[in-house]
Coordinates of C-alpha atoms in Angstrom, one line a residue:
X80 CA 83.8 177.0 183.5
X81 CA 83.9 180.0 181.1
X82 CA 82.6 179.9 177.6
X83 CA 86.1 180.2 176.2
X84 CA 87.3 177.4 178.4
X85 CA 84.4 175.2 177.2
X86 CA 85.2 175.9 173.6
X87 CA 88.9 175.0 174.2
X88 CA 87.8 171.8 175.9
X89 CA 85.5 170.9 172.9
X90 CA 88.2 171.7 170.4
X91 CA 90.7 169.6 172.3
X92 CA 88.3 166.7 172.4
X93 CA 87.6 166.9 168.7
X94 CA 91.4 167.1 168.1
X95 CA 91.9 164.0 170.2
X96 CA 89.2 162.1 168.3
X97 CA 90.6 163.2 164.9
X98 CA 94.1 162.1 165.8
X99 CA 93.3 158.9 167.5
X100 CA 94.5 155.5 166.3
X101 CA 91.0 154.1 167.0
X102 CA 89.6 156.4 164.3
X103 CA 92.3 155.1 161.9
X104 CA 91.3 151.5 162.6
X105 CA 87.5 152.3 162.2
X106 CA 88.1 154.0 158.9
X107 CA 90.2 151.1 157.6
X108 CA 87.5 148.6 158.8
X109 CA 84.8 150.7 157.0
X110 CA 86.9 150.7 153.8
X111 CA 87.1 146.9 154.0
X112 CA 83.3 146.6 154.4
X113 CA 82.8 149.0 151.4
X114 CA 85.2 147.0 149.2
X115 CA 83.4 143.7 150.0
X116 CA 80.0 145.3 149.5
X117 CA 81.1 146.9 146.2
X118 CA 82.5 143.6 145.0
X119 CA 79.2 141.8 145.8
X120 CA 77.1 144.6 144.3
X121 CA 78.8 144.3 140.9
X122 CA 76.6 141.3 140.2
X123 CA 73.5 143.5 140.1
X124 CA 74.8 147.0 139.5
X125 CA 77.8 146.4 137.2
X126 CA 81.3 147.6 138.0
X127 CA 80.6 151.3 137.2
X128 CA 77.3 151.4 139.2
X129 CA 78.8 149.6 142.2
X130 CA 81.9 151.8 142.4
X131 CA 79.8 154.9 142.1
X132 CA 77.4 153.8 144.8
X133 CA 79.9 152.5 147.4
X134 CA 83.4 153.9 146.7
X135 CA 82.9 157.3 145.0
X136 CA 80.0 158.5 147.2
X137 CA 79.9 160.3 150.5
X138 CA 76.9 158.2 151.8
X139 CA 75.6 154.7 150.8
X140 CA 71.8 154.9 150.3
X141 CA 69.3 152.1 150.5
X142 CA 65.6 152.1 149.7
X143 CA 63.1 151.4 152.4
X144 CA 61.0 148.5 151.1
X145 CA 57.5 149.5 150.1
X146 CA 58.0 153.3 150.5
X147 CA 60.1 154.4 147.6
X148 CA 62.2 156.4 150.1
X149 CA 66.0 156.2 150.3
X150 CA 68.0 156.5 153.6
X151 CA 71.7 156.7 154.3
X152 CA 72.8 153.4 155.8
X153 CA 76.6 153.7 155.7
X154 CA 79.4 156.2 155.0
X155 CA 80.6 156.0 151.4
X156 CA 84.2 155.6 150.3
X157 CA 84.6 159.3 149.6
X158 CA 83.6 160.3 153.1
X159 CA 85.7 157.6 154.8
X160 CA 88.7 158.5 152.6
X161 CA 88.3 162.1 153.5
X162 CA 88.2 161.4 157.3
X163 CA 91.1 159.0 157.0
X164 CA 93.2 161.6 155.1
X165 CA 92.4 164.2 157.7
X166 CA 93.3 161.7 160.5
X167 CA 96.7 161.0 158.9
X168 CA 97.5 164.7 158.3
X169 CA 96.5 165.9 161.7
X170 CA 98.0 163.0 163.6
X171 CA 101.3 163.4 161.6
X172 CA 101.5 167.0 162.6
X173 CA 100.6 166.4 166.2
X174 CA 102.3 163.2 167.1
X175 CA 105.2 162.5 164.8
X176 CA 108.5 163.8 166.0
X177 CA 110.0 166.3 163.6
X178 CA 113.4 164.7 163.4
X179 CA 115.5 162.7 160.9
X180 CA 114.8 159.5 162.9
X181 CA 111.2 159.7 161.9
X182 CA 111.9 160.7 158.3
X183 CA 110.7 157.3 157.0
X184 CA 107.4 157.6 158.8
X185 CA 106.9 161.1 157.4
X186 CA 107.5 159.8 153.9
X187 CA 105.1 156.9 154.4
X188 CA 102.4 159.2 155.7
X189 CA 102.9 161.6 152.8
X190 CA 102.6 158.7 150.4
X191 CA 99.3 157.5 151.9
X192 CA 97.9 161.0 151.9
X193 CA 98.9 161.4 148.2
X194 CA 97.3 158.0 147.5
X195 CA 93.9 159.3 148.8
X196 CA 94.4 162.6 146.9
X197 CA 95.0 160.6 143.7
X198 CA 91.7 158.6 144.1
X199 CA 89.8 161.9 144.6
X200 CA 91.4 163.3 141.5
X201 CA 90.5 160.2 139.5
X202 CA 86.9 160.2 140.6
X203 CA 86.6 163.9 139.8
X204 CA 88.5 164.2 136.5
X205 CA 88.8 160.8 134.9
X206 CA 86.8 160.4 131.7
X207 CA 86.3 157.0 130.1
X208 CA 85.4 156.5 126.5
X209 CA 86.0 154.0 123.7
X210 CA 87.2 153.7 120.2
X211 CA 85.4 151.0 118.2
X212 CA 87.2 150.8 114.9
X213 CA 87.2 148.3 112.0
X214 CA 90.2 147.1 110.0
X215 CA 91.0 149.7 107.4
X216 CA 88.9 152.3 109.0
X217 CA 90.2 155.8 110.1
X218 CA 88.5 157.6 112.9
X219 CA 89.2 161.0 114.6
X220 CA 86.8 160.7 117.5
X221 CA 86.1 158.7 120.6
X222 CA 82.7 158.0 122.1
X223 CA 81.7 158.2 125.8
X224 CA 80.5 154.9 127.1
X225 CA 77.9 156.6 129.3
X226 CA 76.3 159.7 127.9
X227 CA 74.4 160.4 124.8
X228 CA 74.0 163.5 122.5
X229 CA 71.5 164.5 119.9
X230 CA 73.7 165.3 116.9
X231 CA 72.2 167.9 114.6
X232 CA 74.3 167.5 111.5
X233 CA 74.3 170.0 108.7
X234 CA 75.0 167.8 105.6
X235 CA 74.4 170.4 103.0
X236 CA 78.0 170.6 101.9
X237 CA 79.1 167.3 100.4
X238 CA 82.7 168.0 101.3
X239 CA 82.2 168.1 105.1
X240 CA 79.6 168.0 107.8
X241 CA 78.9 170.6 110.4
X242 CA 78.0 168.8 113.7
X243 CA 76.2 170.4 116.7
X244 CA 75.7 168.2 119.7
X245 CA 73.0 168.6 122.4
X246 CA 74.0 166.7 125.6
X247 CA 71.7 164.1 127.1
X248 CA 71.3 166.2 130.3
X249 CA 69.6 169.0 128.3
X250 CA 67.3 166.5 126.6
X251 CA 66.4 165.0 130.0
X252 CA 65.6 168.5 131.4
X253 CA 63.1 169.2 128.6
X254 CA 61.9 172.5 127.3
X255 CA 63.5 174.5 124.5
X256 CA 67.1 174.0 123.6
X257 CA 68.8 176.4 121.2
X258 CA 71.3 174.7 118.9
X259 CA 74.4 176.9 118.8
X260 CA 75.7 177.8 115.4
X261 CA 72.3 177.2 113.7
X262 CA 69.0 179.1 113.6
X263 CA 67.3 176.0 115.1
X264 CA 65.7 175.5 118.5
X265 CA 64.7 172.0 119.6
X266 CA 61.5 171.7 121.6
X267 CA 61.9 168.6 123.7
X268 CA 58.5 167.0 124.2
X269 CA 59.6 163.7 125.9
X270 CA 62.6 161.9 127.1
X271 CA 63.0 158.2 128.0
X272 CA 66.3 157.0 129.5
X273 CA 65.5 153.5 128.6
X274 CA 62.6 152.3 126.4
X275 CA 61.3 149.6 124.2
X276 CA 60.6 150.6 120.6
X277 CA 58.0 148.5 118.7
X278 CA 55.8 148.9 115.7
X279 CA 52.6 150.7 116.6
X280 CA 49.5 148.6 116.9
X281 CA 45.8 149.4 117.1
X282 CA 45.9 149.3 120.9
X283 CA 48.8 151.8 121.3
X284 CA 48.0 155.4 122.3
X285 CA 48.5 158.2 119.8
X286 CA 52.1 159.1 119.2
X287 CA 53.5 162.6 119.6
X288 CA 55.6 162.0 116.4
X289 CA 54.3 163.7 113.3
X290 CA 57.4 163.2 111.0
X291 CA 60.0 160.6 110.3
X292 CA 60.0 156.9 111.2
X293 CA 58.6 157.7 114.7
X294 CA 55.1 158.0 113.3
X295 CA 54.8 154.2 113.1
X296 CA 56.7 153.4 116.3
X297 CA 55.4 153.0 119.8
X298 CA 57.6 153.8 122.8
X299 CA 57.3 151.9 126.0
X300 CA 59.3 153.2 129.0
X301 CA 61.6 150.6 130.7
X302 CA 63.7 150.7 133.9
X303 CA 67.3 151.9 133.3
X304 CA 69.8 149.1 132.9
X305 CA 72.6 148.7 135.4
X306 CA 74.8 145.9 134.0
X307 CA 78.0 146.8 132.3
X308 CA 77.2 144.6 129.3
X309 CA 73.8 146.2 128.7
X310 CA 73.0 149.6 127.1
X311 CA 70.0 151.9 127.7
X312 CA 67.9 152.3 124.5
X313 CA 67.1 155.9 125.0
X314 CA 64.5 157.9 123.1
X315 CA 63.2 161.4 122.8
X316 CA 60.5 163.4 121.0
X317 CA 61.9 166.7 119.6
X318 CA 60.3 169.4 117.5
X319 CA 62.8 171.5 115.5
X320 CA 61.7 175.1 115.2
X321 CA 63.3 177.9 113.1
X322 CA 62.1 181.3 112.0
X323 CA 58.7 180.7 113.6
X324 CA 58.2 177.6 111.6
X325 CA 57.8 174.0 113.1
X326 CA 59.3 171.1 111.2
X327 CA 57.2 168.5 113.0
X328 CA 57.8 166.3 116.0
X329 CA 60.5 163.6 115.5
X330 CA 61.3 160.4 117.4
X331 CA 65.0 160.0 117.9
X332 CA 66.7 157.0 119.5
X333 CA 70.2 155.5 119.7
X334 CA 68.7 152.2 118.3
X335 CA 67.0 153.8 115.3
X336 CA 69.3 153.4 112.3
X337 CA 67.1 155.1 109.7
X338 CA 68.3 158.6 108.7
X339 CA 66.0 161.4 109.5
X340 CA 66.4 164.9 108.0
X341 CA 64.6 168.1 107.2
X342 CA 65.4 171.1 105.1
X343 CA 65.4 174.7 106.4
X344 CA 66.2 177.6 104.0
X345 CA 68.1 175.3 101.7
X346 CA 70.2 173.6 104.3
X347 CA 69.7 170.0 105.2
X348 CA 69.8 169.0 108.9
X349 CA 70.0 165.4 110.0
X350 CA 69.0 164.3 113.5
X351 CA 70.7 161.4 115.3
X352 CA 70.7 160.3 118.9
X353 CA 74.1 158.6 119.5
X354 CA 76.9 158.1 122.1
X355 CA 78.5 161.5 122.9
X356 CA 81.6 162.0 120.8
X357 CA 84.8 163.8 121.5
X358 CA 86.7 164.8 118.4
X359 CA 90.5 164.4 118.4
X360 CA 93.1 166.6 116.7
X361 CA 94.6 163.4 115.2
X362 CA 93.4 160.3 113.4
X363 CA 93.8 156.6 114.1
X364 CA 93.7 153.9 111.4
X365 CA 93.3 150.2 112.3
X366 CA 95.8 148.4 110.1
X367 CA 95.4 144.9 111.6
X368 CA 93.7 143.3 114.6
X369 CA 95.1 140.0 115.9
X370 CA 93.4 137.5 118.1
X371 CA 95.8 134.7 119.2
X372 CA 94.8 131.6 121.0
X373 CA 96.7 128.8 122.7
X374 CA 97.5 126.0 120.2
X375 CA 94.7 123.4 120.0
X376 CA 92.3 125.5 122.1
X377 CA 89.9 128.4 121.9
X378 CA 91.4 130.0 125.0
X379 CA 92.5 133.6 124.2
X380 CA 96.3 134.2 124.5
X381 CA 96.6 137.7 123.2
X382 CA 94.7 140.5 121.6
X383 CA 96.5 143.3 119.7
X384 CA 95.8 146.1 117.4
X385 CA 98.3 147.5 114.9
X386 CA 97.2 151.2 114.4
X387 CA 98.6 154.1 112.4
X388 CA 98.7 157.4 114.2
X389 CA 98.4 160.5 112.0
X390 CA 98.8 163.9 113.6
X391 CA 99.2 166.7 110.9
X392 CA 99.5 169.3 113.6
X393 CA 102.8 167.7 114.9
X394 CA 103.8 166.3 111.6
X395 CA 103.6 162.8 113.2
X396 CA 103.1 159.6 111.2
X397 CA 103.8 156.3 112.9
X398 CA 102.6 152.8 113.6
X399 CA 101.8 151.6 117.1
X400 CA 101.1 148.1 118.4
X401 CA 98.5 148.1 121.2
X402 CA 98.2 144.9 123.2
X403 CA 97.2 143.7 126.6
X404 CA 98.7 145.8 129.4
X405 CA 100.6 147.8 126.7
X406 CA 98.4 150.8 126.0
X407 CA 99.1 153.7 123.7
X408 CA 99.6 156.8 125.8
X409 CA 99.2 159.9 123.7
X410 CA 98.1 163.5 124.1
X411 CA 96.8 162.9 127.6
X412 CA 94.8 159.7 126.8
X413 CA 95.6 156.0 127.2
X414 CA 94.2 153.6 124.6
X415 CA 93.9 150.1 126.1
X416 CA 93.0 146.9 124.1
X417 CA 89.5 146.1 125.6
X418 CA 87.4 143.9 123.3
X419 CA 86.7 142.9 119.7
X420 CA 83.9 141.8 117.4
X421 CA 82.6 141.3 113.9
X422 CA 84.7 138.1 113.3
X423 CA 87.9 139.6 114.5
X424 CA 87.7 142.6 112.2
X425 CA 86.6 145.1 114.8
X426 CA 88.8 146.3 117.6
X427 CA 87.4 148.1 120.7
X428 CA 89.9 150.2 122.6
X429 CA 89.1 151.6 126.0
X430 CA 90.2 155.2 126.1
X431 CA 91.0 156.7 129.5
X432 CA 91.6 160.4 130.1
X433 CA 92.9 160.8 133.7
X434 CA 95.1 163.8 134.4
X435 CA 96.0 162.3 137.8
X436 CA 97.1 158.8 136.6
X437 CA 100.7 159.3 137.8
X438 CA 99.7 160.1 141.4
X439 CA 99.1 156.5 142.6
X440 CA 102.5 155.5 141.2
X441 CA 104.2 158.4 142.9
X442 CA 102.4 157.5 146.2
X443 CA 103.4 153.9 146.0
X444 CA 107.0 154.9 145.4
X445 CA 106.9 157.2 148.4
X446 CA 105.4 154.6 150.7
X447 CA 108.0 152.0 149.6
X448 CA 110.9 154.5 150.0
X449 CA 109.6 155.6 153.4
X450 CA 109.5 152.0 154.6
X451 CA 113.1 151.4 153.3
X452 CA 114.3 154.6 155.0
X453 CA 112.6 153.7 158.3
X454 CA 114.0 150.2 158.2
X455 CA 117.5 151.6 157.4
X456 CA 117.4 154.0 160.3
X457 CA 116.1 151.4 162.7
X458 CA 118.8 148.9 161.6
X459 CA 121.5 151.5 162.0
X460 CA 120.3 152.3 165.6
X461 CA 120.2 148.6 166.4
X462 CA 123.7 148.0 165.1
X463 CA 125.0 151.0 167.1
X464 CA 123.4 149.6 170.3
X465 CA 124.9 146.2 169.7
X466 CA 128.3 147.8 169.1
X467 CA 128.1 149.8 172.3
X468 CA 127.0 146.7 174.2
X469 CA 129.9 144.7 172.8
X470 CA 132.4 147.4 173.7
X471 CA 130.9 147.6 177.3
X472 CA 131.3 143.8 177.7

C-alpha cells in the first residue's frame, strides 16, 4: 500500500469514528457523568468552582494523594461538548440526505449545534457581578463577585474622586505596578489570596508594614475558600513610590475598614482593597425593597425591589420593579433579585452581562420547530400511504 493510500485509509477511519453514532452515545454518557459529578462536587467546591472544574474545563484534574501532583482523570465538559458538536456537524453533512424530507432533522441538528455554541459563548464572555444597594441609596457601579482591585483614590478635590484600579492579577504577580494617570508606582511586597488578620502579639514575626494600621496587624495565610457563601479575606503589602520617594509599606485588605491615605505633592491618595468595580453610564436608586411571606409563616413568598433608573445620556428617568424571575434587562445587563440583608433595607441584585444570552432560546426554538416539521412530514407521508392503500383495496 502506498503512502497516499495509507493516509486516505487513516483519514477514512477517523471520519468514520467522528461520524459514528457510538461516539454520540459516548459523549452523551460522558456529559451525564459530568453533570452528576458536578452536582455532587457543589457541596465542597460551591456552584462556581464545580461548574468551572467539571463543565467549563477541557480536562478534569484530580490530585494524587500524598504527592501534590494533579493528573487528568476525565474529559471536561468543554472537550466533550466540542467533540459532540463536531460529531453532529460532520455526521449531518455526511449522512443526512439533502432533501426537503429531512428538513426537520436538519433544523434539529442546527439547533443542537447552536446550543453548544451558546454554552461556549457563555463560558467565554459572561461576566457576573452584583449590586448591593440600600433603600434611598443611589449607585452607579456594580462589583465583581470574584475579583478584587486595589483602588488608588485621589480625594484631593472635595467635589469628586479620581479612582485608579489595580487588578488582583497584577497584585498576585508582584513586582512594580505603575498606576496609570498618577505619578505613583506600587511596589508589591506580598500577596495573600486568603488570610487571617489578627492583632500582633509578642510571638509574631516582624511585619513588613511601616505605615498605616498594618503596623499592628499580623497576617496569617489561609487556604482559599471554595464555598459560594464564603469570601476570601485577601491582603497585600504595597509600597507607594513617586519621584524617587517611598511612602512606606502599607497593609491593604478587603476586610480592613480603616481609611489609609498619604500625601504626595499636595495630593491625597487613599488606598483600598475592594471588590473590582465596573462603573455604569447610568445610576440606580433603590426606592423600596419588599420581602413578602405567606400569611402566618416565615416562609418567603416574594422579594422585590422598586428602583429608579436615571440615564442622563438618554434622557431616561423611570421606575422599574424587579422581582423573582422578572429581571431588569438594560444596556446589555440583566439585574436579577438575588438576596437581601440589614433588616430588609438592603437589596442585593445579581447582575449578569452575557452577550450570548439569546442563543439558548433560539436553539430551543429551532429544535422544537425541527421536531414539529419532521413530525409533520412523517405524518403527511403516512397519510399518503394509507390513502394509496385504501384506493388499491
